[in-house]
């Protein structure tokens, strides 16, 4: 097998927009917005939307969100999610991703983990997965988890988001069959080291069936949850 | 929902063998052998096998493997895997896990990553997943990956094992639709820091669709691969 | 207040045995044996026992334990604890510490944490605290903890020992009133970093009422548990 | 024993306020304010106060403190502690925690450690412990500690707060019988690494009878001091 | 051989401008601007330009760039490069570095790596190397690299710039003969640790023929590329 | 020997000003200003100056320097050093420290290290040592050091300040007899880790005769240089 | 351009020997021996030598070296280098790499760095570069370097090997025009952290013209030196 | 000033023995033995002793000590110090270093720190300083220090050696005028990280007048103590 010599892409000079990704991977390229100028984010989003693909801009600043809305709002459908720092741009009337049969459960330990949990939730929804949310049910008050356990056990994939000691994924995974995607957050202070404590906790979980994504990487968790949710469909 | 007050377990004093796990999670408890005495490993394996469950002992030393064979070999089916440091103990004639329809692909970057890759492969096979192996196809010679890409793209789940800079999961994930479970290994020296370089590389992958398990955690990767392989079955 | 100018001590040249500690702190000096020659450990233990104090040698090697037994066994009461790597030397017929009314609970997550848990248990017992042990009840099988919770809630102080992700102290503390002394262990591999993952997890616990001692420091935990157990007596 | 299926809680969507905690653990849930919006902090505090519980908001920003005062000041008793970054909200005329018989001593090494020391002091007072403060008596001028030693030795529990090299807990613990809760602070620069040097120093103390909480975690230290102070009451 | 006792330098008190460097090393001293006052940067640049040497100020702030332009713009040729944070000051009509025959290829993985890539490109150009740029061709879409591979293989030296997992240098080096200078960037978040993940990845590359410079050190990469480009000329 | 029970100190509540230090240690207490309120710094400086001692406030902010000048400028001699972030307050007409016979040499590698070098220089001068400065003579242009070597070899003590790789102390120490106090600075970026690279370099020097202080600790270096300079006087 | 679909390789199952590398990269694949069984190393070396390529086995154990000699010694030319831990296997009478015109200088700081320096030297010689060695000329006695400087300045590329603080590459690079490949070694103790101090020092060099390879990576340095030495040939 | 072009050295190929050091620095080159072959250590010691200089071999293994004794014992004076891992070789009848008037105090916290303390003591004695030893007087029993304080205050320089939390130098420095050289040791376990905790504690000391050498670097501390002891002589 060879890599095709003439791939679909839009060459913007500062960016090679990978239009072939949706065919190759089943989902379009997302825009990692952090560190880009608003104009760069807008240009890449426009290139994707003009090609009929869904542009998902992650880790946007308020300025980038404003720029996307004002530059593209008239021409395309622009959905802005401030808590999750996401913007979704689509050609008007474009087909959305087909809705999968299984459900993705998004669980988070504390209120402060919500931005990351929402980033995962909206990403999975944008890619075609039904989502249920269970927020602020960390291990300090275990009954908060147990009263929702029946619901949680019906999900086909779970994203479990936690900062501080990051114990929630171990506890959840110990009680379910579904695969658990653990997301450490930078919530905490002192020896949490901006999420390192949670990350290490999750990597060393005594419960199998868990894997881990980068600190605060709600997008990656939501993307992977949707991929797993589609396994066997 | 409440946690049942009277769970199935065998109390060995030094160990509470969790017989309820197979019902709760779909797969039996494994034995983390490192740091246990051979007698402890044997006793736990016996308790599981006597309850009709498959006992999978991980990270065993040669002494532990010898002890399992000599103590349990007459009574139970004992399969020993030296490269993977695994021993599987089952009641004779016990049903094995039902074989799933999808295939798990186990890919590793170098020959030296084989013990971890084999640990993943045998774990997934033990739990019921068909497995294909693609070993020593790291990014220093990209054509070794590309000539197998067609086969790799047919797998339902991929486990990608790599040490040193751990770049292979990013490259593989960029070319497939299946979820990628990345396993960093402690292969390397100097600034590899016993697998930390590979771990960080995998956590920071620019390709979405990847999640990561602990360094050298072939068992966890194989377990999770089997769980994902069963999604939708 | 001044520090007394003429304290009780035995000057061995290589060691200044602090005989005044029992009066000042309520408990005698222990012997940190790691890195000392067997002869040094024996000499310090002899000095303490000859002064009528209990000599507790911690982190002993088998050679040091042999030396203590053979050199002091005839003259003093020598109790050897191999799993805990402790030796207790007392003048024959010496009074033991008065038994406190409250109970110290020693909880550990896995069988492999037993050496540290035993070190804590024997230390607390030596200093005068009744002890109950609950071993291998980690969060991967939560029911193992819950079925013992009633017993655990009757303890006046809890020592909770765990390696890997170190989640057990958070979960226990969330369910009890007693103070929890968390002890991370070096059990694990890869990104456990010899107990760092567990240590960080415990320091960042979302449950208040927890404090932490050094990795594998069963002695310190048992000592402190006995001190807290005596508060108000 | 089972976890009750119908616990007392107020479901705010973004937060599950754990009203059952005061029954289960003897003290109400506190509000970790960092990273929450002022509106979220206010809503949780209101839920606790309306349930007749004391709401203690920790690590508040000035904006959060203003919001608590203006939103809840008319209806509830609102006590604001700027140095400690705490706000305490109670139903007017609500019973405060019963005053314990023992005293908690709060000792700090330098003037700059005061915010953390005050956080510990006010937390312990709020929960019912009498508190004495000994500030700026670090080891660079040992006589400052020694002249207060008689007072310090009368405390039932000690919280010892220090940044930089964090040596004070070792020195204090070597001179007293009471349990010492060591609190590292982020005071320092360069190789203090925002409190890591102090944290490591305290974890490695050569004096037993010490345990450690997270860097700058005055709340956790004060909470635990009150718990220990109540042992045997 | 001895070091000459009377070297060419301009003593500014706060700086000893090393005018002998161009004779000794073939390239003039550059100005590390970060942490200097604008006045200091201007004075050093002036001293170099007055000596007929090219002054290259790196890591400049906007204020420093403004100061260089306004103070030296009338007297000297001042070229300002905002993306690269560089300013080049030369005596008007001064000879530029002779143009080398080989080409330096500057490759970067993502749009966000452009400031570092541009710093390398402009440095190499200033020192006399022809430069070609290939931006945003990271491994998540491998075809973007492969379609430019023929061009890349014609370069005599390659600078490969990447953040996140930093996998691109390994992949490029595996496909070419030229030496690869790998530049990790601080692009990323969470466990990228401001470029440490990329740095470690590059240091542990399984492809030989790679060496690494400091995180974000575009200047050092461009300088070294020009040196290597001149080997054998 | 006992510690005196009634030491000279001024109890300000938030600070115990150690007036006995000048008798005990030969030099008065300095004020670590970082993290203190301007009012606290002023009060401590006033207490020292009123006791006839020299108050040296280190790591001051501009606000603290303004407060010291405006509050104490009329009553005391107030000397402000902005580059070094130091303020020296003395009773008017107070005796300054007697001038020692030896000279302290302050050497720094780059212009950007000057704030730390100046902090060392002014501290040593304030305590009574004559000081010579050699700035910007780092190893990238070795002749800058060698042409000053004769002068440097006449110093009785050397303070060598460097950031980045921190190589200068090794090179200087290899050429002189005097003790070298090495001061790593936070100058650099990327893998300098705010001075850690320089700190490690200095701790691992292959030249004996070097010891190291904290990153950016010009005060500590200047103090120690003055102490060593006075040895044998 | 596409990657050829049918590359030259020998599939050994556990290894895909990349015979196409010599055409693609100008130098054959080397064997990273650490972690491989002797039989695996022998099989790969045989496959390379049978294809007429030079097999260079790096980081070999004595057992691996014995196995290579005894298994391949009769059939092939086997050169064993114990200090460098290298073995070179070639078909008898095979052409060696053509000798380049420039010289590679291998400089090391101390006697203890010799194994790494020799690994670099023999690698470069095997690949076709003339090599000169200058060993034990570290910065603690600068004259040892200076008396060889004239020779060193005639080299076309320099490999500078150092442990401890790793200062030698900065000093050498400051005195020459040639590119400097810096190799940190794990020589040292304590805060050298197995070569991390040297690695960081080299990455933060204040002298441009330096790049760095992994700790103890003599092979990588020698390979790259040969590549650079061939630039322009 | 220039570096002399023709320095005194013995070129052994693998080592350039720096005979000029004693003239340049006042003390001869020492032999860092770790990682050298016994034959290399012997050859370097012989070269120094034959030149009439004192050869001090540090960090020797038992094999190296045996080799030095058997190879050089007949010809030279060979003094072997097993605890300190030092061997001193001198021409028979050679003059020893002149004895200085001041005394160096070597203080250590625990018995286990003795090897490092002895290394410092014997080094200082070998170089000409009278030495007094105060061992096992750590802060857990402060009176052990205070009863020796009068003696300690008579020393001209102090070397203070401690592992674990490394608090002793801060406490000692707070009570004396002499400069304190702090030596962290690798004594401890868990979060001591082989001496890192002690190192950080000492670097962050709140007592000025302290500087720090590498972990376990008794040689460097003894050398520097002798240099400082000679200041003003």
XYZ file of N, CA and C in Angstrom, chain B residues 138-142 145-146 163-167 170-171 173-175 188-193 196-197 200-208, chain E residues 138-142 145-146 163-167 170-171 173-175 188-193 196-197 200-208:
204
model
N 8.849 0.178 13.306
C 8.930 1.558 13.801
C 9.215 2.582 12.723
N 9.164 3.857 13.103
C 9.182 4.945 12.125
C 10.537 5.189 11.491
N 11.624 4.586 12.004
C 12.923 4.811 11.356
C 12.943 4.233 9.947
N 12.073 3.269 9.672
C 11.959 2.724 8.312
C 10.490 2.630 7.970
N 9.930 3.717 7.521
C 8.487 3.882 7.454
C 7.830 2.856 6.536
N 6.054 -0.123 7.987
C 4.665 0.076 8.397
C 3.746 0.121 7.187
N 4.137 0.845 6.166
C 3.214 1.102 5.065
C 2.858 -0.179 4.321
N 8.972 2.140 22.553
C 9.823 2.766 23.554
C 10.472 3.999 22.963
N 11.657 4.331 23.449
C 12.411 5.497 22.967
C 11.498 6.714 22.826
N 11.370 7.295 21.619
C 10.551 8.506 21.489
C 9.064 8.207 21.340
N 8.685 6.950 21.170
C 7.269 6.601 21.177
C 6.456 7.237 20.086
N 7.023 7.393 18.890
C 6.319 8.110 17.824
C 5.334 7.246 17.058
N 1.348 7.836 17.070
C 0.888 9.009 16.319
C 0.816 8.715 14.839
N 1.851 8.076 14.314
C 1.881 7.812 12.879
C 0.794 6.813 12.495
N -2.026 6.116 14.151
C -3.361 6.698 14.331
C -3.708 7.639 13.196
N -2.696 8.322 12.654
C -2.965 9.241 11.561
C -3.409 8.555 10.281
N -3.315 7.229 10.227
C -3.596 6.482 8.990
C -4.779 5.533 9.106
N 15.066 1.818 25.943
C 15.828 3.030 25.679
C 16.894 3.196 26.734
N 17.450 4.383 26.815
C 18.496 4.663 27.807
C 18.606 6.175 27.918
N 19.382 6.632 28.876
C 19.627 8.065 29.027
C 18.331 8.819 29.242
N 18.066 9.787 28.386
C 16.903 10.636 28.548
C 15.591 9.961 28.172
N 15.601 8.657 27.979
C 14.302 7.974 27.862
C 13.677 7.823 29.242
N 14.501 7.905 30.282
C 14.013 7.846 31.659
C 13.057 6.681 31.878
N 9.627 7.269 30.261
C 8.920 8.543 30.416
C 8.865 9.300 29.098
N 9.953 9.276 28.333
C 9.934 9.996 27.055
C 8.833 9.444 26.152
N 5.337 10.468 27.533
C 4.968 11.855 27.254
C 4.674 12.043 25.776
N 5.464 11.422 24.929
C 5.188 11.534 23.503
C 3.786 11.064 23.171
N 3.405 9.935 23.741
C 2.086 9.389 23.419
C 0.959 10.251 23.997
N 1.155 10.790 25.192
C 0.122 11.649 25.787
C -0.074 12.927 24.979
N 0.972 13.372 24.303
C 0.912 14.626 23.562
C 0.726 14.411 22.072
N 0.237 13.260 21.688
C 0.113 12.970 20.271
C -0.731 14.013 19.553
N -0.276 14.423 18.385
C -1.048 15.350 17.568
C -2.168 14.637 16.820
N -2.183 13.317 16.829
C -3.270 12.565 16.186
C -4.310 12.211 17.232
N -5.567 12.593 17.066
C -6.567 12.136 18.026
C -6.910 10.663 17.788
N 3.104 18.041 9.713
C 3.332 17.090 10.804
C 2.767 15.700 10.529
N 3.065 14.755 11.430
C 2.815 13.345 11.159
C 1.343 12.942 11.244
N 0.469 13.824 11.758
C -0.948 13.449 11.806
C -1.517 13.269 10.394
N -0.904 13.909 9.401
C -1.329 13.719 8.007
C -0.084 13.514 7.169
N 0.389 12.306 7.132
C 1.728 12.004 6.637
C 1.921 12.399 5.180
N 3.803 15.524 4.290
C 5.259 15.415 4.229
C 5.706 14.712 2.951
N 5.024 13.623 2.616
C 5.525 12.786 1.524
C 5.482 13.512 0.196
N 6.422 20.730 18.138
C 6.044 20.736 19.558
C 5.343 19.432 19.894
N 4.442 19.470 20.879
C 3.674 18.296 21.299
C 4.590 17.068 21.440
N 4.334 15.987 20.700
C 5.176 14.799 20.889
C 6.484 14.866 20.099
N 6.641 15.841 19.243
C 7.926 16.033 18.569
C 8.370 14.865 17.712
N 7.434 14.213 17.020
C 7.774 13.014 16.262
C 8.334 13.305 14.881
N 12.117 12.424 13.760
C 12.389 10.998 13.552
C 11.910 10.539 12.190
N 10.709 10.951 11.831
C 10.145 10.505 10.564
C 10.930 11.088 9.396
N 14.077 12.230 9.405
C 15.436 11.680 9.345
C 15.444 10.279 8.764
N 14.377 9.539 8.985
C 14.317 8.187 8.449
C 14.221 8.135 6.943
N 14.002 9.294 6.309
C 13.758 9.322 4.867
C 14.812 10.092 4.086
N 1.899 23.182 22.889
C 1.227 22.062 23.528
C 0.614 22.510 24.838
N 0.242 21.591 25.672
C -0.369 21.914 26.969
C -0.287 20.652 27.819
N -0.649 20.764 29.068
C -0.681 19.597 29.949
C 0.674 18.926 30.021
N 0.702 17.648 29.709
C 1.926 16.867 29.841
C 2.957 17.152 28.755
N 2.774 18.211 27.971
C 3.876 18.642 27.098
C 4.926 19.369 27.921
N 4.534 19.865 29.085
C 5.451 20.534 30.001
C 6.313 21.568 29.277
N 9.009 19.963 27.028
C 9.842 18.859 27.521
C 9.492 17.555 26.800
N 8.214 17.310 26.555
C 7.832 16.079 25.861
C 8.491 16.023 24.484
N 12.337 15.467 24.851
C 12.701 14.088 25.156
C 12.477 13.193 23.949
N 11.376 13.403 23.252
C 11.135 12.605 22.056
C 12.298 12.715 21.077
N 12.745 13.924 20.866
C 13.807 14.131 19.876
C 15.135 13.546 20.355
N 15.430 13.670 21.630
C 16.680 13.109 22.159
C 16.698 11.585 22.052
N 15.529 10.974 22.087
C 15.431 9.528 22.062
C 15.065 8.987 20.692
N 15.283 9.780 19.667
C 14.876 9.348 18.337
C 15.509 8.008 17.965
N 14.705 7.140 17.386
C 15.226 5.867 16.895
C 15.940 6.021 15.549
N 15.837 7.194 14.922
C 16.548 7.447 13.672
C 17.858 8.157 13.973
N 18.999 7.618 13.579
C 20.227 8.390 13.774
C 20.314 9.517 12.764
